Amino acid sequence: MLPRRLLFAGWCALSLIALVTVPLTSLAEPVGHWREQVLAAADQAGLPRSALSVAAVPLDGPGRAQYFNADAPFSPASTMKLVTTYAALELLGPTFRWHTRLYTDGTREGDTLRGNVYFVSGGDPKLTEERLWSMLRELRAQGIAHIHGDLVLDDSYFYLPATWPLFDDDGDNPYAPYLVEPDAMLSNFNLHHVRASAGPDGIRLWATPALPSLVLDNQLVPADTGRCPAARSLGWSPLRQADGQVTLTVTGTLPSGCEVGRYLSLLSPDLYTGELLRALWQGIGGTWRGGQRRGVLAAGTTLLATSSSPDVVSVVRDINKYSNNPMARQLYLTIGAQHRVAGDVNDFAATERAVREWLVRKGVDVDGLVLDNGSGLSRIERISARQLAGMLEQVWRSPFAAEMIASMPLVAMDGTMRSRLRNTDMAGEGHIKTGSLRDVRAIAGFARDARQTTWAVVMLINYSDGMVPGALLDKMLAALRVSGAAVTVSARESER
């Protein structure tokens, strides 16, 4: 007999195929109440009803709001990003931008700047290597070629606690890109792209950007033939020194003609950003004599250059389409930094207060809501399906509805929904944010039924006794497409 979780996964895949091929040519004959179809699907899959929370609210056409277990606080996984991004659109404003600036306390002598250079971060969620290069290029264009002074890194924009709980990723890969912690000094997502290539002259191992504090120890063994391995099958072993330098030892066998690569976050944000700035400066022909340290912008300094981020609308789109955790965390803390008041012990607390107050003003009940870092990459964040659906109703009425809805993945077309519900008539018929953690699967967003009524829909599954495949949620979403408007039950029944 097959293991239960394999049977469960197989059932979900087969039942999804069966459901989405139901003809939609005639809705004159009701095909059933969506909520009941959802519960039947859960029952057939062996999923306890207590593990499921759903809400669906019609927004612009016929239908009645439908709920099940909708007031229970559930882990939302990355659907929590909808709260963070919508709050940012309203609390920061769609045109808000982050600014990163260079100052100096020194003086010019020809093409030499004598004095310290201050790099003042504004918590930018998308401060890329290219934008740092452009900012330094502006200095070169001003005629500065040589800097004689320290690089002082000012990361005081965020007010953070000394320590905070790290996300428990089950020890799989603590250096993964999606685990990068928020920091005002964050640049280039704090990532190195480490690659290995096997050729006639042996195996080359290199990292971009190439920074002095990342030392590569190439222990890869060449092979004449064989299949190219997945990057994860090789050994990637970082060893951190007391000064922050990291030695990355890479082991395994790499056949000739193969190239593998992996993105890893290995250095502290201040060390990474400082060394990246100096490396870029040298790359455009400049020289820098001086040390590197953390500090605060001194009085009486002169502004040298500024880099401004894309606006909040662009950042929100990147976060929701691709479920970018580091950007979501930076955005979450920015809300706190911009709304900090006396009594807020740090920007996590400031954000939580500001978001709770904002939700209450929007008419959303916050009882049982637990906020952590705003990305959903958390074991403690909780929200109910009714709360999240209520917020989506507010999105629909918001002056920024177009920007928020467009930021969410299009069903079967892009973002994290690109490969889901393909070969169905649902392609492009919904904007759905997905969420996935151990024991958690979730979707939330907007979907249209066959009568073109748009629904705010939330489906959360928290189940620790077996695999919870996304295909089950896809099946439930497809059921809304078919029968969402054919509601024949009473309001009391819909609340059960």
PDB file of N, CA, C and O in Angstrom, residues 138-199:
ATOM      1  N   GLU A 138      28.788  59.058  -9.806  1.00  0.00           N
ATOM      2  CA  GLU A 138      28.510  60.486  -9.692  1.00  0.00           C
ATOM      3  C   GLU A 138      29.672  61.206  -9.015  1.00  0.00           C
ATOM      4  O   GLU A 138      30.029  62.335  -9.400  1.00  0.00           O
ATOM      5  N   LEU A 139      30.290  60.559  -8.021  1.00  0.00           N
ATOM      6  CA  LEU A 139      31.474  61.145  -7.384  1.00  0.00           C
ATOM      7  C   LEU A 139      32.624  61.298  -8.371  1.00  0.00           C
ATOM      8  O   LEU A 139      33.300  62.331  -8.409  1.00  0.00           O
ATOM      9  N   ARG A 140      32.837  60.247  -9.144  1.00  0.00           N
ATOM     10  CA  ARG A 140      33.923  60.314 -10.147  1.00  0.00           C
ATOM     11  C   ARG A 140      33.653  61.417 -11.158  1.00  0.00           C
ATOM     12  O   ARG A 140      34.572  62.104 -11.613  1.00  0.00           O
ATOM     13  N   ALA A 141      32.366  61.586 -11.506  1.00  0.00           N
ATOM     14  CA  ALA A 141      32.023  62.637 -12.466  1.00  0.00           C
ATOM     15  C   ALA A 141      32.284  64.029 -11.894  1.00  0.00           C
ATOM     16  O   ALA A 141      32.494  64.990 -12.655  1.00  0.00           O
ATOM     17  N   GLN A 142      32.296  64.158 -10.575  1.00  0.00           N
ATOM     18  CA  GLN A 142      32.606  65.428  -9.932  1.00  0.00           C
ATOM     19  C   GLN A 142      34.112  65.704  -9.899  1.00  0.00           C
ATOM     20  O   GLN A 142      34.538  66.757  -9.415  1.00  0.00           O
ATOM     21  N   GLY A 143      34.895  64.749 -10.395  1.00  0.00           N
ATOM     22  CA  GLY A 143      36.345  64.937 -10.450  1.00  0.00           C
ATOM     23  C   GLY A 143      37.103  64.333  -9.295  1.00  0.00           C
ATOM     24  O   GLY A 143      38.316  64.517  -9.180  1.00  0.00           O
ATOM     25  N   ILE A 144      36.408  63.589  -8.417  1.00  0.00           N
ATOM     26  CA  ILE A 144      37.083  62.949  -7.289  1.00  0.00           C
ATOM     27  C   ILE A 144      37.610  61.589  -7.740  1.00  0.00           C
ATOM     28  O   ILE A 144      36.863  60.768  -8.273  1.00  0.00           O
ATOM     29  N   ALA A 145      38.901  61.340  -7.529  1.00  0.00           N
ATOM     30  CA  ALA A 145      39.513  60.063  -7.894  1.00  0.00           C
ATOM     31  C   ALA A 145      40.101  59.341  -6.689  1.00  0.00           C
ATOM     32  O   ALA A 145      40.206  58.113  -6.695  1.00  0.00           O
ATOM     33  N   HIS A 146      40.500  60.100  -5.670  1.00  0.00           N
ATOM     34  CA  HIS A 146      41.183  59.496  -4.522  1.00  0.00           C
ATOM     35  C   HIS A 146      40.506  59.955  -3.229  1.00  0.00           C
ATOM     36  O   HIS A 146      40.189  61.140  -3.074  1.00  0.00           O
ATOM     37  N   ILE A 147      40.291  59.011  -2.331  1.00  0.00           N
ATOM     38  CA  ILE A 147      39.703  59.313  -1.022  1.00  0.00           C
ATOM     39  C   ILE A 147      40.713  58.942   0.053  1.00  0.00           C
ATOM     40  O   ILE A 147      41.183  57.796   0.107  1.00  0.00           O
ATOM     41  N   HIS A 148      41.066  59.901   0.883  1.00  0.00           N
ATOM     42  CA  HIS A 148      41.970  59.667   2.002  1.00  0.00           C
ATOM     43  C   HIS A 148      41.172  59.873   3.288  1.00  0.00           C
ATOM     44  O   HIS A 148      41.048  61.004   3.794  1.00  0.00           O
ATOM     45  N   GLY A 149      40.581  58.803   3.786  1.00  0.00           N
ATOM     46  CA  GLY A 149      39.762  58.882   4.985  1.00  0.00           C
ATOM     47  C   GLY A 149      38.984  57.594   5.160  1.00  0.00           C
ATOM     48  O   GLY A 149      38.980  56.720   4.289  1.00  0.00           O
ATOM     49  N   ASP A 150      38.336  57.476   6.295  1.00  0.00           N
ATOM     50  CA  ASP A 150      37.578  56.257   6.591  1.00  0.00           C
ATOM     51  C   ASP A 150      36.223  56.259   5.891  1.00  0.00           C
ATOM     52  O   ASP A 150      35.651  57.313   5.593  1.00  0.00           O
ATOM     53  N   LEU A 151      35.716  55.052   5.681  1.00  0.00           N
ATOM     54  CA  LEU A 151      34.328  54.866   5.277  1.00  0.00           C
ATOM     55  C   LEU A 151      33.533  54.608   6.555  1.00  0.00           C
ATOM     56  O   LEU A 151      33.766  53.621   7.257  1.00  0.00           O
ATOM     57  N   VAL A 152      32.609  55.501   6.865  1.00  0.00           N
ATOM     58  CA  VAL A 152      31.802  55.400   8.083  1.00  0.00           C
ATOM     59  C   VAL A 152      30.384  54.988   7.679  1.00  0.00           C
ATOM     60  O   VAL A 152      29.730  55.672   6.901  1.00  0.00           O
ATOM     61  N   LEU A 153      29.935  53.863   8.227  1.00  0.00           N
ATOM     62  CA  LEU A 153      28.641  53.291   7.857  1.00  0.00           C
ATOM     63  C   LEU A 153      27.610  53.643   8.922  1.00  0.00           C
ATOM     64  O   LEU A 153      27.698  53.200  10.072  1.00  0.00           O
ATOM     65  N   ASP A 154      26.622  54.451   8.538  1.00  0.00           N
ATOM     66  CA  ASP A 154      25.583  54.907   9.456  1.00  0.00           C
ATOM     67  C   ASP A 154      24.300  54.116   9.176  1.00  0.00           C
ATOM     68  O   ASP A 154      23.608  54.362   8.184  1.00  0.00           O
ATOM     69  N   ASP A 155      23.992  53.167  10.070  1.00  0.00           N
ATOM     70  CA  ASP A 155      22.796  52.335   9.902  1.00  0.00           C
ATOM     71  C   ASP A 155      21.740  52.641  10.949  1.00  0.00           C
ATOM     72  O   ASP A 155      20.951  51.784  11.350  1.00  0.00           O
ATOM     73  N   SER A 156      21.684  53.899  11.387  1.00  0.00           N
ATOM     74  CA  SER A 156      20.811  54.275  12.499  1.00  0.00           C
ATOM     75  C   SER A 156      19.364  54.511  12.079  1.00  0.00           C
ATOM     76  O   SER A 156      18.537  54.867  12.928  1.00  0.00           O
ATOM     77  N   TYR A 157      19.030  54.335  10.808  1.00  0.00           N
ATOM     78  CA  TYR A 157      17.654  54.597  10.359  1.00  0.00           C
ATOM     79  C   TYR A 157      16.656  53.708  11.081  1.00  0.00           C
ATOM     80  O   TYR A 157      15.603  54.170  11.524  1.00  0.00           O
ATOM     81  N   PHE A 158      16.971  52.410  11.194  1.00  0.00           N
ATOM     82  CA  PHE A 158      16.107  51.511  11.936  1.00  0.00           C
ATOM     83  C   PHE A 158      16.523  51.481  13.403  1.00  0.00           C
ATOM     84  O   PHE A 158      17.715  51.461  13.725  1.00  0.00           O
ATOM     85  N   TYR A 159      15.528  51.450  14.264  1.00  0.00           N
ATOM     86  CA  TYR A 159      15.769  51.305  15.703  1.00  0.00           C
ATOM     87  C   TYR A 159      15.401  49.870  16.054  1.00  0.00           C
ATOM     88  O   TYR A 159      14.234  49.528  16.203  1.00  0.00           O
ATOM     89  N   LEU A 160      16.417  49.026  16.171  1.00  0.00           N
ATOM     90  CA  LEU A 160      16.207  47.595  16.338  1.00  0.00           C
ATOM     91  C   LEU A 160      16.622  47.139  17.732  1.00  0.00           C
ATOM     92  O   LEU A 160      17.521  47.718  18.343  1.00  0.00           O
ATOM     93  N   PRO A 161      15.987  46.061  18.229  1.00  0.00           N
ATOM     94  CA  PRO A 161      16.453  45.475  19.486  1.00  0.00           C
ATOM     95  C   PRO A 161      17.814  44.829  19.290  1.00  0.00           C
ATOM     96  O   PRO A 161      18.212  44.524  18.147  1.00  0.00           O
ATOM     97  N   ALA A 162      18.535  44.626  20.380  1.00  0.00           N
ATOM     98  CA  ALA A 162      19.870  44.013  20.277  1.00  0.00           C
ATOM     99  C   ALA A 162      19.789  42.630  19.657  1.00  0.00           C
ATOM    100  O   ALA A 162      20.643  42.239  18.856  1.00  0.00           O
ATOM    101  N   THR A 163      18.768  41.877  20.020  1.00  0.00           N
ATOM    102  CA  THR A 163      18.552  40.557  19.429  1.00  0.00           C
ATOM    103  C   THR A 163      17.053  40.358  19.239  1.00  0.00           C
ATOM    104  O   THR A 163      16.237  40.991  19.912  1.00  0.00           O
ATOM    105  N   TRP A 164      16.699  39.511  18.302  1.00  0.00           N
ATOM    106  CA  TRP A 164      15.307  39.121  18.137  1.00  0.00           C
ATOM    107  C   TRP A 164      15.275  37.692  17.632  1.00  0.00           C
ATOM    108  O   TRP A 164      16.263  37.199  17.069  1.00  0.00           O
ATOM    109  N   PRO A 165      14.166  36.993  17.842  1.00  0.00           N
ATOM    110  CA  PRO A 165      14.127  35.570  17.467  1.00  0.00           C
ATOM    111  C   PRO A 165      14.331  35.382  15.966  1.00  0.00           C
ATOM    112  O   PRO A 165      13.701  36.066  15.155  1.00  0.00           O
ATOM    113  N   LEU A 166      15.224  34.478  15.610  1.00  0.00           N
ATOM    114  CA  LEU A 166      15.440  34.145  14.211  1.00  0.00           C
ATOM    115  C   LEU A 166      14.423  33.101  13.778  1.00  0.00           C
ATOM    116  O   LEU A 166      13.934  32.310  14.575  1.00  0.00           O
ATOM    117  N   PHE A 167      14.104  33.098  12.507  1.00  0.00           N
ATOM    118  CA  PHE A 167      13.145  32.139  11.985  1.00  0.00           C
ATOM    119  C   PHE A 167      13.751  30.734  11.995  1.00  0.00           C
ATOM    120  O   PHE A 167      14.891  30.539  11.563  1.00  0.00           O
ATOM    121  N   ASP A 168      12.971  29.789  12.470  1.00  0.00           N
ATOM    122  CA  ASP A 168      13.410  28.387  12.519  1.00  0.00           C
ATOM    123  C   ASP A 168      13.132  27.741  11.174  1.00  0.00           C
ATOM    124  O   ASP A 168      12.003  27.408  10.843  1.00  0.00           O
ATOM    125  N   ASP A 169      14.194  27.564  10.377  1.00  0.00           N
ATOM    126  CA  ASP A 169      14.051  26.980   9.043  1.00  0.00           C
ATOM    127  C   ASP A 169      14.391  25.492   9.056  1.00  0.00           C
ATOM    128  O   ASP A 169      14.754  24.931   8.026  1.00  0.00           O
ATOM    129  N   ASP A 170      14.279  24.849  10.199  1.00  0.00           N
ATOM    130  CA  ASP A 170      14.549  23.419  10.342  1.00  0.00           C
ATOM    131  C   ASP A 170      15.995  23.069  10.012  1.00  0.00           C
ATOM    132  O   ASP A 170      16.307  21.920   9.688  1.00  0.00           O
ATOM    133  N   GLY A 171      16.879  24.063  10.046  1.00  0.00           N
ATOM    134  CA  GLY A 171      18.296  23.808   9.838  1.00  0.00           C
ATOM    135  C   GLY A 171      18.688  23.449   8.427  1.00  0.00           C
ATOM    136  O   GLY A 171      19.788  22.952   8.181  1.00  0.00           O
ATOM    137  N   ASP A 172      17.828  23.736   7.457  1.00  0.00           N
ATOM    138  CA  ASP A 172      18.112  23.327   6.078  1.00  0.00           C
ATOM    139  C   ASP A 172      19.260  24.135   5.477  1.00  0.00           C
ATOM    140  O   ASP A 172      20.238  23.590   5.008  1.00  0.00           O
ATOM    141  N   ASN A 173      19.140  25.456   5.512  1.00  0.00           N
ATOM    142  CA  ASN A 173      20.181  26.295   4.922  1.00  0.00           C
ATOM    143  C   ASN A 173      20.078  27.704   5.508  1.00  0.00           C
ATOM    144  O   ASN A 173      19.356  28.546   4.980  1.00  0.00           O
ATOM    145  N   PRO A 174      20.760  27.972   6.592  1.00  0.00           N
ATOM    146  CA  PRO A 174      20.646  29.289   7.242  1.00  0.00           C
ATOM    147  C   PRO A 174      21.198  30.429   6.405  1.00  0.00           C
ATOM    148  O   PRO A 174      21.010  31.597   6.769  1.00  0.00           O
ATOM    149  N   TYR A 175      21.873  30.125   5.289  1.00  0.00           N
ATOM    150  CA  TYR A 175      22.458  31.166   4.445  1.00  0.00           C
ATOM    151  C   TYR A 175      21.621  31.423   3.190  1.00  0.00           C
ATOM    152  O   TYR A 175      22.056  32.109   2.279  1.00  0.00           O
ATOM    153  N   ALA A 176      20.392  30.881   3.152  1.00  0.00           N
ATOM    154  CA  ALA A 176      19.533  31.017   1.980  1.00  0.00           C
ATOM    155  C   ALA A 176      19.087  32.462   1.791  1.00  0.00           C
ATOM    156  O   ALA A 176      18.907  33.209   2.760  1.00  0.00           O
ATOM    157  N   PRO A 177      18.875  32.890   0.534  1.00  0.00           N
ATOM    158  CA  PRO A 177      18.475  34.283   0.269  1.00  0.00           C
ATOM    159  C   PRO A 177      17.197  34.704   0.980  1.00  0.00           C
ATOM    160  O   PRO A 177      17.093  35.845   1.438  1.00  0.00           O
ATOM    161  N   TYR A 178      16.218  33.809   1.090  1.00  0.00           N
ATOM    162  CA  TYR A 178      14.941  34.207   1.674  1.00  0.00           C
ATOM    163  C   TYR A 178      15.011  34.378   3.191  1.00  0.00           C
ATOM    164  O   TYR A 178      14.070  34.895   3.803  1.00  0.00           O
ATOM    165  N   LEU A 179      16.142  33.983   3.809  1.00  0.00           N
ATOM    166  CA  LEU A 179      16.300  34.120   5.252  1.00  0.00           C
ATOM    167  C   LEU A 179      17.079  35.372   5.654  1.00  0.00           C
ATOM    168  O   LEU A 179      17.319  35.589   6.840  1.00  0.00           O
ATOM    169  N   VAL A 180      17.477  36.195   4.687  1.00  0.00           N
ATOM    170  CA  VAL A 180      18.257  37.396   5.004  1.00  0.00           C
ATOM    171  C   VAL A 180      17.454  38.281   5.956  1.00  0.00           C
ATOM    172  O   VAL A 180      16.298  38.618   5.709  1.00  0.00           O
ATOM    173  N   GLU A 181      18.088  38.643   7.063  1.00  0.00           N
ATOM    174  CA  GLU A 181      17.425  39.435   8.095  1.00  0.00           C
ATOM    175  C   GLU A 181      17.375  40.916   7.710  1.00  0.00           C
ATOM    176  O   GLU A 181      18.213  41.412   6.959  1.00  0.00           O
ATOM    177  N   PRO A 182      16.382  41.651   8.245  1.00  0.00           N
ATOM    178  CA  PRO A 182      16.303  43.087   7.940  1.00  0.00           C
ATOM    179  C   PRO A 182      17.443  43.850   8.591  1.00  0.00           C
ATOM    180  O   PRO A 182      17.892  43.510   9.680  1.00  0.00           O
ATOM    181  N   ASP A 183      17.899  44.891   7.918  1.00  0.00           N
ATOM    182  CA  ASP A 183      18.988  45.714   8.434  1.00  0.00           C
ATOM    183  C   ASP A 183      19.026  46.997   7.607  1.00  0.00           C
ATOM    184  O   ASP A 183      18.882  46.958   6.386  1.00  0.00           O
ATOM    185  N   ALA A 184      19.221  48.117   8.266  1.00  0.00           N
ATOM    186  CA  ALA A 184      19.278  49.382   7.529  1.00  0.00           C
ATOM    187  C   ALA A 184      20.439  49.406   6.549  1.00  0.00           C
ATOM    188  O   ALA A 184      20.403  50.127   5.547  1.00  0.00           O
ATOM    189  N   MET A 185      21.488  48.619   6.814  1.00  0.00           N
ATOM    190  CA  MET A 185      22.664  48.610   5.953  1.00  0.00           C
ATOM    191  C   MET A 185      22.547  47.590   4.822  1.00  0.00           C
ATOM    192  O   MET A 185      23.495  47.378   4.069  1.00  0.00           O
ATOM    193  N   LEU A 186      21.391  46.978   4.657  1.00  0.00           N
ATOM    194  CA  LEU A 186      21.230  45.929   3.647  1.00  0.00           C
ATOM    195  C   LEU A 186      21.424  46.488   2.240  1.00  0.00           C
ATOM    196  O   LEU A 186      20.811  47.490   1.864  1.00  0.00           O
ATOM    197  N   SER A 187      22.277  45.851   1.458  1.00  0.00           N
ATOM    198  CA  SER A 187      22.448  46.212   0.052  1.00  0.00           C
ATOM    199  C   SER A 187      22.607  44.947  -0.773  1.00  0.00           C
ATOM    200  O   SER A 187      23.122  43.935  -0.287  1.00  0.00           O
ATOM    201  N   ASN A 188      22.138  45.013  -2.015  1.00  0.00           N
ATOM    202  CA  ASN A 188      22.294  43.887  -2.936  1.00  0.00           C
ATOM    203  C   ASN A 188      21.738  42.594  -2.337  1.00  0.00           C
ATOM    204  O   ASN A 188      22.194  41.494  -2.666  1.00  0.00           O
ATOM    205  N   PHE A 189      20.746  42.743  -1.442  1.00  0.00           N
ATOM    206  CA  PHE A 189      20.132  41.620  -0.722  1.00  0.00           C
ATOM    207  C   PHE A 189      21.155  40.814   0.087  1.00  0.00           C
ATOM    208  O   PHE A 189      20.894  39.689   0.480  1.00  0.00           O
ATOM    209  N   ASN A 190      22.356  41.409   0.296  1.00  0.00           N
ATOM    210  CA  ASN A 190      23.414  40.781   1.090  1.00  0.00           C
ATOM    211  C   ASN A 190      23.835  39.422   0.522  1.00  0.00           C
ATOM    212  O   ASN A 190      24.228  38.510   1.252  1.00  0.00           O
ATOM    213  N   LEU A 191      23.787  39.290  -0.797  1.00  0.00           N
ATOM    214  CA  LEU A 191      24.013  37.987  -1.419  1.00  0.00           C
ATOM    215  C   LEU A 191      25.306  37.925  -2.212  1.00  0.00           C
ATOM    216  O   LEU A 191      25.732  38.907  -2.834  1.00  0.00           O
ATOM    217  N   HIS A 192      25.906  36.734  -2.179  1.00  0.00           N
ATOM    218  CA  HIS A 192      26.966  36.357  -3.114  1.00  0.00           C
ATOM    219  C   HIS A 192      26.436  35.268  -4.044  1.00  0.00           C
ATOM    220  O   HIS A 192      25.731  34.359  -3.590  1.00  0.00           O
ATOM    221  N   HIS A 193      26.777  35.373  -5.308  1.00  0.00           N
ATOM    222  CA  HIS A 193      26.501  34.291  -6.247  1.00  0.00           C
ATOM    223  C   HIS A 193      27.806  33.513  -6.412  1.00  0.00           C
ATOM    224  O   HIS A 193      28.767  33.998  -7.022  1.00  0.00           O
ATOM    225  N   VAL A 194      27.850  32.341  -5.808  1.00  0.00           N
ATOM    226  CA  VAL A 194      29.061  31.511  -5.837  1.00  0.00           C
ATOM    227  C   VAL A 194      28.889  30.458  -6.924  1.00  0.00           C
ATOM    228  O   VAL A 194      27.906  29.709  -6.932  1.00  0.00           O
ATOM    229  N   ARG A 195      29.865  30.412  -7.846  1.00  0.00           N
ATOM    230  CA  ARG A 195      29.765  29.487  -8.980  1.00  0.00           C
ATOM    231  C   ARG A 195      31.031  28.661  -9.135  1.00  0.00           C
ATOM    232  O   ARG A 195      32.131  29.117  -8.800  1.00  0.00           O
ATOM    233  N   ALA A 196      30.814  27.458  -9.652  1.00  0.00           N
ATOM    234  CA  ALA A 196      31.932  26.548  -9.949  1.00  0.00           C
ATOM    235  C   ALA A 196      31.757  26.034 -11.363  1.00  0.00           C
ATOM    236  O   ALA A 196      30.646  25.684 -11.787  1.00  0.00           O
ATOM    237  N   SER A 197      32.855  25.979 -12.099  1.00  0.00           N
ATOM    238  CA  SER A 197      32.815  25.522 -13.483  1.00  0.00           C
ATOM    239  C   SER A 197      33.972  24.557 -13.720  1.00  0.00           C
ATOM    240  O   SER A 197      35.127  24.857 -13.373  1.00  0.00           O
ATOM    241  N   ALA A 198      33.659  23.406 -14.304  1.00  0.00           N
ATOM    242  CA  ALA A 198      34.680  22.384 -14.596  1.00  0.00           C
ATOM    243  C   ALA A 198      35.007  22.410 -16.084  1.00  0.00           C
ATOM    244  O   ALA A 198      34.112  22.270 -16.928  1.00  0.00           O
ATOM    245  N   GLY A 199      36.291  22.594 -16.399  1.00  0.00           N
ATOM    246  CA  GLY A 199      36.730  22.625 -17.781  1.00  0.00           C
ATOM    247  C   GLY A 199      38.033  21.888 -17.968  1.00  0.00           C
ATOM    248  O   GLY A 199      38.531  21.238 -17.029  1.00  0.00           O
TER     249      GLY A 199
END
